Amino acid sequence: QVQLVESGGGLVQAGGSLRLSCAASGLTFSWYSMGWFRQAPGKEREFVAAISRSTNTAYADSVKGRSTISRDNAKNTVYLQIDSLKPEDTAVYYCAAAQVPNNYDYWGQGTQVTVSS
């Protein structure tokens, strides 16, 4: 049974930083591209960042330059560091796993990030 468990969310002031983690189990982690998505209240889920099996990365324009996605295959974990947080970063953040790039097979339950102004 595949499980993706996000952690690291919370309440932070604007300008602060957060590091989200997503621990995967039940799959061969190194075979999967991993992505982070977010969904704000009343909005559709949107792409945030992704990292391929070969550690190529991609970012949404909204977080480019102030976020870093990384992975540790030994720990079956993917991370998302976001700096200079803004109130508009407030959302539930989800990680997802894709064996075929951009075709996400598995999703976590999400972790809430709230940025206060």
Coordinates of C-alpha atoms in Angstrom, one line a residue:
Q1 CA 0.0 0.0 0.0
V2 CA 1.5 3.3 -1.1
Q3 CA 1.5 6.1 1.4
L4 CA 2.7 9.7 1.1
V5 CA 2.7 11.6 4.3
E6 CA 3.4 15.3 4.3
S7 CA 4.6 17.3 7.3
G8 CA 6.1 20.6 8.2
G9 CA 3.2 22.9 7.6
G10 CA 2.0 25.4 10.1
L11 CA 1.4 29.1 10.7
V12 CA 4.2 31.5 9.7
Q13 CA 4.6 35.2 9.3
A14 CA 5.0 36.7 5.9
G15 CA 8.7 36.8 5.0
G16 CA 9.4 33.6 6.9
S17 CA 10.3 30.2 5.6
L18 CA 9.0 26.6 5.8
R19 CA 10.4 23.3 4.9
L20 CA 7.8 20.7 4.0
S21 CA 8.6 17.0 3.9
C22 CA 6.9 14.1 2.3
A23 CA 7.7 10.6 3.4
A24 CA 6.9 7.8 0.9
S25 CA 6.4 4.2 1.6
G26 CA 5.1 1.2 -0.4
L27 CA 6.8 2.1 -3.6
T28 CA 10.3 2.1 -5.1
F29 CA 10.8 5.8 -4.4
S30 CA 13.8 6.3 -6.8
W31 CA 11.6 5.2 -9.7
Y32 CA 9.2 8.1 -9.3
S33 CA 9.2 11.7 -10.1
M34 CA 7.8 13.7 -7.2
G35 CA 5.7 16.8 -7.2
W36 CA 4.3 19.4 -4.8
F37 CA 0.9 21.0 -5.4
R38 CA -1.2 23.3 -3.4
Q39 CA -4.9 24.2 -3.1
A40 CA -6.0 27.5 -1.5
P41 CA -9.6 27.9 -0.3
G42 CA -12.0 28.4 -3.2
K43 CA -9.3 27.7 -5.8
E44 CA -8.3 24.8 -7.9
R45 CA -5.2 22.7 -7.0
E46 CA -2.1 24.1 -8.7
F47 CA 1.4 22.9 -9.4
V48 CA 4.2 24.2 -7.2
A49 CA 7.3 22.2 -8.0
A50 CA 8.6 18.8 -9.2
I51 CA 11.7 16.8 -9.2
S52 CA 12.5 14.0 -11.6
R53 CA 14.2 10.7 -10.9
S54 CA 17.4 12.3 -12.2
T55 CA 16.8 15.4 -10.0
N56 CA 15.8 17.8 -12.7
T57 CA 13.5 20.4 -11.2
A58 CA 10.7 22.6 -12.3
Y59 CA 8.9 25.3 -10.5
A60 CA 5.7 27.4 -10.9
D61 CA 6.4 31.0 -11.6
S62 CA 4.7 31.9 -8.3
V63 CA 7.5 30.3 -6.3
K64 CA 10.4 30.3 -8.7
G65 CA 13.5 31.9 -7.1
R66 CA 12.3 31.5 -3.5
S67 CA 11.7 27.7 -3.3
T68 CA 13.8 24.6 -3.6
I69 CA 12.6 21.1 -4.1
S70 CA 14.9 18.2 -3.3
R71 CA 14.8 14.5 -2.6
D72 CA 16.7 12.0 -0.5
N73 CA 16.2 8.6 -2.0
A74 CA 17.9 6.9 1.0
K75 CA 15.1 8.3 3.2
N76 CA 12.3 8.0 0.6
T77 CA 11.6 11.6 1.2
V78 CA 11.0 14.7 -0.9
Y79 CA 11.3 18.2 0.5
L80 CA 10.0 21.7 -0.4
Q81 CA 11.7 24.7 1.1
I82 CA 9.8 28.0 0.5
D83 CA 11.4 31.3 1.6
S84 CA 10.0 34.8 1.7
L85 CA 6.6 33.4 2.3
K86 CA 3.6 35.5 1.3
P87 CA 0.0 35.4 2.4
E88 CA -1.0 34.1 -1.0
D89 CA 1.1 31.0 -0.3
T90 CA -1.5 30.0 2.2
A91 CA -2.9 26.7 1.1
V92 CA -3.0 23.0 1.7
Y93 CA 0.2 21.5 0.2
Y94 CA 0.2 18.0 -1.3
C95 CA 2.9 15.8 -2.5
A96 CA 2.4 13.3 -5.3
A97 CA 4.3 10.6 -7.0
A98 CA 4.5 9.9 -10.8
Q99 CA 6.1 6.9 -12.4
V100 CA 5.4 8.5 -15.8
P101 CA 6.4 12.2 -15.6
N102 CA 3.4 14.5 -15.0
N103 CA 1.1 11.6 -14.6
Y104 CA 0.7 11.5 -10.8
D105 CA -0.4 8.1 -9.5
Y106 CA -0.4 8.7 -5.8
W107 CA -1.2 11.7 -3.5
G108 CA -0.7 12.5 0.1
Q109 CA -3.4 13.9 2.5
G110 CA -1.8 17.4 2.6
T111 CA -0.4 19.7 5.1
Q112 CA -1.8 23.2 5.9
V113 CA 0.4 26.2 5.4
T114 CA -0.9 29.5 6.6
V115 CA 1.0 32.7 6.1
S116 CA -0.1 35.7 8.2
S117 CA 0.5 39.3 7.0

